[in-house]
PDB file of C-alpha atoms in Angstrom:
ATOM      1  CA  UNK A1458       0.000   0.000   0.000  1.00 69.00           C
ATOM      2  CA  UNK A1459       1.366   3.361  -1.043  1.00 75.00           C
ATOM      3  CA  UNK A1460       0.141   6.631   0.435  1.00 78.00           C
ATOM      4  CA  UNK A1461       1.178   9.975  -1.057  1.00 79.00           C
ATOM      5  CA  UNK A1462       0.312  13.257   0.652  1.00 81.00           C
ATOM      6  CA  UNK A1463       0.037  16.206  -1.749  1.00 82.00           C
ATOM      7  CA  UNK A1464       0.031  19.519   0.138  1.00 78.00           C
ATOM      8  CA  UNK A1465      -1.401  22.540  -1.657  1.00 81.00           C
ATOM      9  CA  UNK A1466      -1.159  26.309  -1.231  1.00 80.00           C
ATOM     10  CA  UNK A1467      -2.980  29.343  -2.653  1.00 78.00           C
ATOM     11  CA  UNK A1468      -2.455  30.058  -6.321  1.00 77.00           C
ATOM     12  CA  UNK A1469      -0.600  33.230  -7.263  1.00 82.00           C
ATOM     13  CA  UNK A1470      -1.490  32.692 -10.946  1.00 81.00           C
ATOM     14  CA  UNK A1471      -5.221  32.672 -10.150  1.00 80.00           C
ATOM     15  CA  UNK A1472      -4.873  35.986  -8.303  1.00 81.00           C
ATOM     16  CA  UNK A1473      -2.999  37.495 -11.283  1.00 87.00           C
ATOM     17  CA  UNK A1474      -5.759  36.312 -13.671  1.00 83.00           C
ATOM     18  CA  UNK A1475      -8.416  37.969 -11.489  1.00 83.00           C
ATOM     19  CA  UNK A1476      -6.444  41.231 -11.365  1.00 86.00           C
ATOM     20  CA  UNK A1477      -5.840  41.216 -15.144  1.00 89.00           C
ATOM     21  CA  UNK A1478      -9.527  40.586 -15.828  1.00 86.00           C
ATOM     22  CA  UNK A1479     -10.584  43.501 -13.671  1.00 86.00           C
ATOM     23  CA  UNK A1480      -7.840  45.721 -15.128  1.00 85.00           C
ATOM     24  CA  UNK A1481      -9.208  45.028 -18.601  1.00 86.00           C
ATOM     25  CA  UNK A1482     -12.726  45.885 -17.413  1.00 82.00           C
ATOM     26  CA  UNK A1483     -11.420  49.116 -15.885  1.00 80.00           C
ATOM     27  CA  UNK A1484      -9.752  49.979 -19.205  1.00 83.00           C
ATOM     28  CA  UNK A1485     -13.065  49.416 -21.019  1.00 79.00           C
ATOM     29  CA  UNK A1486     -14.841  51.657 -18.506  1.00 76.00           C
ATOM     30  CA  UNK A1487     -12.335  54.489 -18.964  1.00 76.00           C
ATOM     31  CA  UNK A1488     -12.071  54.280 -22.748  1.00 77.00           C
ATOM     32  CA  UNK A1489     -15.513  53.390 -24.040  1.00 71.00           C
ATOM     33  CA  UNK A1490     -18.085  54.826 -21.675  1.00 68.00           C
ATOM     34  CA  UNK A1491     -19.376  58.376 -21.727  1.00 67.00           C
ATOM     35  CA  UNK A1492     -19.267  60.658 -18.689  1.00 66.00           C
ATOM     36  CA  UNK A1493     -22.898  60.010 -17.671  1.00 67.00           C
ATOM     37  CA  UNK A1494     -22.350  56.264 -17.386  1.00 73.00           C
ATOM     38  CA  UNK A1495     -18.808  56.477 -16.073  1.00 75.00           C
ATOM     39  CA  UNK A1496     -19.578  56.973 -12.388  1.00 77.00           C
ATOM     40  CA  UNK A1497     -22.149  54.194 -12.119  1.00 79.00           C
ATOM     41  CA  UNK A1498     -19.931  51.783 -14.072  1.00 78.00           C
ATOM     42  CA  UNK A1499     -16.921  52.683 -11.935  1.00 80.00           C
ATOM     43  CA  UNK A1500     -18.859  52.159  -8.687  1.00 83.00           C
ATOM     44  CA  UNK A1501     -20.117  48.772  -9.924  1.00 84.00           C
ATOM     45  CA  UNK A1502     -16.561  47.852 -10.904  1.00 83.00           C
ATOM     46  CA  UNK A1503     -15.207  48.736  -7.440  1.00 86.00           C
ATOM     47  CA  UNK A1504     -17.963  46.762  -5.671  1.00 90.00           C
ATOM     48  CA  UNK A1505     -17.427  43.744  -7.930  1.00 87.00           C
ATOM     49  CA  UNK A1506     -13.650  43.858  -7.552  1.00 86.00           C
ATOM     50  CA  UNK A1507     -13.846  44.002  -3.758  1.00 88.00           C
ATOM     51  CA  UNK A1508     -16.434  41.211  -3.727  1.00 88.00           C
ATOM     52  CA  UNK A1509     -14.329  38.994  -5.990  1.00 84.00           C
ATOM     53  CA  UNK A1510     -11.208  39.482  -3.867  1.00 83.00           C
ATOM     54  CA  UNK A1511     -13.133  38.770  -0.653  1.00 85.00           C
ATOM     55  CA  UNK A1512     -14.617  35.653  -2.219  1.00 82.00           C
ATOM     56  CA  UNK A1513     -11.170  34.511  -3.369  1.00 77.00           C
ATOM     57  CA  UNK A1514      -9.616  35.059   0.060  1.00 78.00           C
ATOM     58  CA  UNK A1515     -12.442  33.660   2.203  1.00 79.00           C
ATOM     59  CA  UNK A1516     -13.729  30.786   0.071  1.00 74.00           C
ATOM     60  CA  UNK A1517     -13.188  27.191   1.037  1.00 71.00           C
ATOM     61  CA  UNK A1518     -10.118  25.817  -0.591  1.00 78.00           C
ATOM     62  CA  UNK A1519      -8.516  22.489  -1.240  1.00 80.00           C
ATOM     63  CA  UNK A1520      -5.789  22.093   1.386  1.00 81.00           C
ATOM     64  CA  UNK A1521      -4.364  18.685   0.586  1.00 83.00           C
ATOM     65  CA  UNK A1522      -4.902  15.517  -1.390  1.00 85.00           C
ATOM     66  CA  UNK A1523      -4.120  12.029  -0.090  1.00 85.00           C
ATOM     67  CA  UNK A1524      -3.530   9.387  -2.762  1.00 85.00           C
ATOM     68  CA  UNK A1525      -3.926   5.811  -1.490  1.00 82.00           C
ATOM     69  CA  UNK A1526      -2.790   3.078  -3.845  1.00 79.00           C
ATOM     70  CA  UNK A1527      -3.118  -0.635  -3.049  1.00 77.00           C
ATOM     71  CA  UNK A1528      -2.715  -3.693  -5.246  1.00 72.00           C
ATOM     72  CA  UNK A1529      -6.342  -3.620  -6.369  1.00 73.00           C
ATOM     73  CA  UNK A1530      -7.718  -0.138  -5.716  1.00 74.00           C
ATOM     74  CA  UNK A1531      -6.821   3.519  -5.960  1.00 76.00           C
ATOM     75  CA  UNK A1532      -8.509   6.038  -3.680  1.00 80.00           C
ATOM     76  CA  UNK A1533      -8.366   9.801  -3.328  1.00 83.00           C
ATOM     77  CA  UNK A1534      -9.109  11.656  -0.096  1.00 85.00           C
ATOM     78  CA  UNK A1535      -9.563  15.440  -0.216  1.00 84.00           C
ATOM     79  CA  UNK A1536      -9.216  17.964   2.608  1.00 85.00           C
ATOM     80  CA  UNK A1537     -11.575  20.608   1.225  1.00 80.00           C
ATOM     81  CA  UNK A1538     -12.480  23.508   3.474  1.00 78.00           C
ATOM     82  CA  UNK A1539     -12.626  22.214   7.038  1.00 79.00           C
ATOM     83  CA  UNK A1540     -13.681  18.648   6.291  1.00 81.00           C
ATOM     84  CA  UNK A1541     -12.307  15.485   4.747  1.00 84.00           C
ATOM     85  CA  UNK A1542     -13.951  13.764   1.787  1.00 81.00           C
ATOM     86  CA  UNK A1543     -12.930  10.104   1.580  1.00 83.00           C
ATOM     87  CA  UNK A1544     -13.104   7.777  -1.434  1.00 82.00           C
ATOM     88  CA  UNK A1545     -13.586  10.583  -3.939  1.00 82.00           C
ATOM     89  CA  UNK A1546     -14.372   9.548  -7.498  1.00 81.00           C
ATOM     90  CA  UNK A1547     -12.628  11.543 -10.223  1.00 82.00           C
ATOM     91  CA  UNK A1548     -15.162  11.862 -13.033  1.00 83.00           C
ATOM     92  CA  UNK A1549     -12.953  13.859 -15.374  1.00 84.00           C
ATOM     93  CA  UNK A1550      -9.376  15.064 -15.314  1.00 84.00           C
ATOM     94  CA  UNK A1551      -7.953  17.353 -17.966  1.00 86.00           C
ATOM     95  CA  UNK A1552      -4.532  18.954 -18.179  1.00 86.00           C
ATOM     96  CA  UNK A1553      -4.432  22.222 -20.109  1.00 86.00           C
ATOM     97  CA  UNK A1554      -1.114  24.088 -20.357  1.00 84.00           C
ATOM     98  CA  UNK A1555       0.094  22.722 -17.042  1.00 80.00           C
ATOM     99  CA  UNK A1556      -3.171  23.410 -15.232  1.00 84.00           C
ATOM    100  CA  UNK A1557      -5.123  20.426 -13.913  1.00 86.00           C
ATOM    101  CA  UNK A1558      -8.912  20.423 -14.019  1.00 88.00           C
ATOM    102  CA  UNK A1559     -10.534  17.817 -11.781  1.00 85.00           C
ATOM    103  CA  UNK A1560     -14.228  17.083 -11.679  1.00 87.00           C
ATOM    104  CA  UNK A1561     -14.814  15.007  -8.548  1.00 84.00           C
ATOM    105  CA  UNK A1562     -17.840  13.401  -6.965  1.00 83.00           C
ATOM    106  CA  UNK A1563     -17.591  13.199  -3.171  1.00 80.00           C
ATOM    107  CA  UNK A1564     -20.950  11.906  -2.032  1.00 74.00           C
ATOM    108  CA  UNK A1565     -24.064  10.845  -3.849  1.00 70.00           C
ATOM    109  CA  UNK A1566     -24.966  14.402  -4.853  1.00 71.00           C
ATOM    110  CA  UNK A1567     -21.949  16.576  -4.050  1.00 80.00           C
ATOM    111  CA  UNK A1568     -19.638  17.468  -6.930  1.00 85.00           C
ATOM    112  CA  UNK A1569     -16.462  19.513  -6.827  1.00 82.00           C
ATOM    113  CA  UNK A1570     -14.850  21.226  -9.784  1.00 85.00           C
ATOM    114  CA  UNK A1571     -11.233  22.073  -9.047  1.00 83.00           C
ATOM    115  CA  UNK A1572      -8.636  24.026 -11.017  1.00 84.00           C
ATOM    116  CA  UNK A1573      -5.114  23.239  -9.839  1.00 85.00           C
ATOM    117  CA  UNK A1574      -2.568  25.679 -11.256  1.00 84.00           C
ATOM    118  CA  UNK A1575       1.137  24.765 -11.327  1.00 83.00           C
ATOM    119  CA  UNK A1576       1.973  27.001  -8.397  1.00 83.00           C
ATOM    120  CA  UNK A1577      -0.594  25.346  -6.083  1.00 82.00           C
ATOM    121  CA  UNK A1578       1.770  22.442  -5.437  1.00 85.00           C
ATOM    122  CA  UNK A1579       4.538  22.715  -2.849  1.00 82.00           C
ATOM    123  CA  UNK A1580       6.955  20.724  -5.024  1.00 83.00           C
ATOM    124  CA  UNK A1581       7.197  19.306  -8.513  1.00 83.00           C
ATOM    125  CA  UNK A1582       7.428  15.789  -7.109  1.00 86.00           C
ATOM    126  CA  UNK A1583       3.973  16.041  -5.518  1.00 85.00           C
ATOM    127  CA  UNK A1584       2.530  17.376  -8.765  1.00 85.00           C
ATOM    128  CA  UNK A1585       4.130  14.491 -10.656  1.00 86.00           C
ATOM    129  CA  UNK A1586       2.656  11.974  -8.180  1.00 85.00           C
ATOM    130  CA  UNK A1587      -0.862  13.370  -8.693  1.00 85.00           C
ATOM    131  CA  UNK A1588      -0.539  13.348 -12.490  1.00 84.00           C
ATOM    132  CA  UNK A1589       0.849   9.795 -12.383  1.00 85.00           C
ATOM    133  CA  UNK A1590      -2.033   8.711 -10.158  1.00 83.00           C
ATOM    134  CA  UNK A1591      -4.635  10.266 -12.484  1.00 82.00           C
ATOM    135  CA  UNK A1592      -3.092   8.753 -15.625  1.00 82.00           C
ATOM    136  CA  UNK A1593      -2.943   5.277 -14.089  1.00 77.00           C
ATOM    137  CA  UNK A1594      -6.484   5.724 -12.750  1.00 69.00           C
ATOM    138  CA  UNK A1595      -7.799   6.609 -16.234  1.00 63.00           C
ATOM    139  CA  UNK A1596      -6.138   3.588 -17.830  1.00 57.00           C
ATOM    140  CA  UNK A1597      -8.009   1.089 -15.634  1.00 55.00           C
TER     141      UNK A1597
END
């Protein structure tokens, strides 16, 4: 039986994407809107930007992944938010430009959609172990 613990951290890339998206929206507001609409659009932009940052900072996040591999089975346990989800089924896993997308089913009804950027992993070895686990899991 092999157990691999994959520790995760917050993504700096995700924060940069959020900031770039809102910077582009701010550029559109300054360049394309007339003076009458400018103030209301700017106030909505500020409220949305603050709300998005608060949501990003306070939302439940995936803290760690435990990969359990025995001779006959492979299991994934997720520490998501403040609780553990055991025996998680990975419905879909896609790797796009180094970013992992996992669609997981925890319980009968609960589904999680996770984006794992490269910088979420503490080391390249842990990232490699997760990718290896997912590839071997898909081949069965």
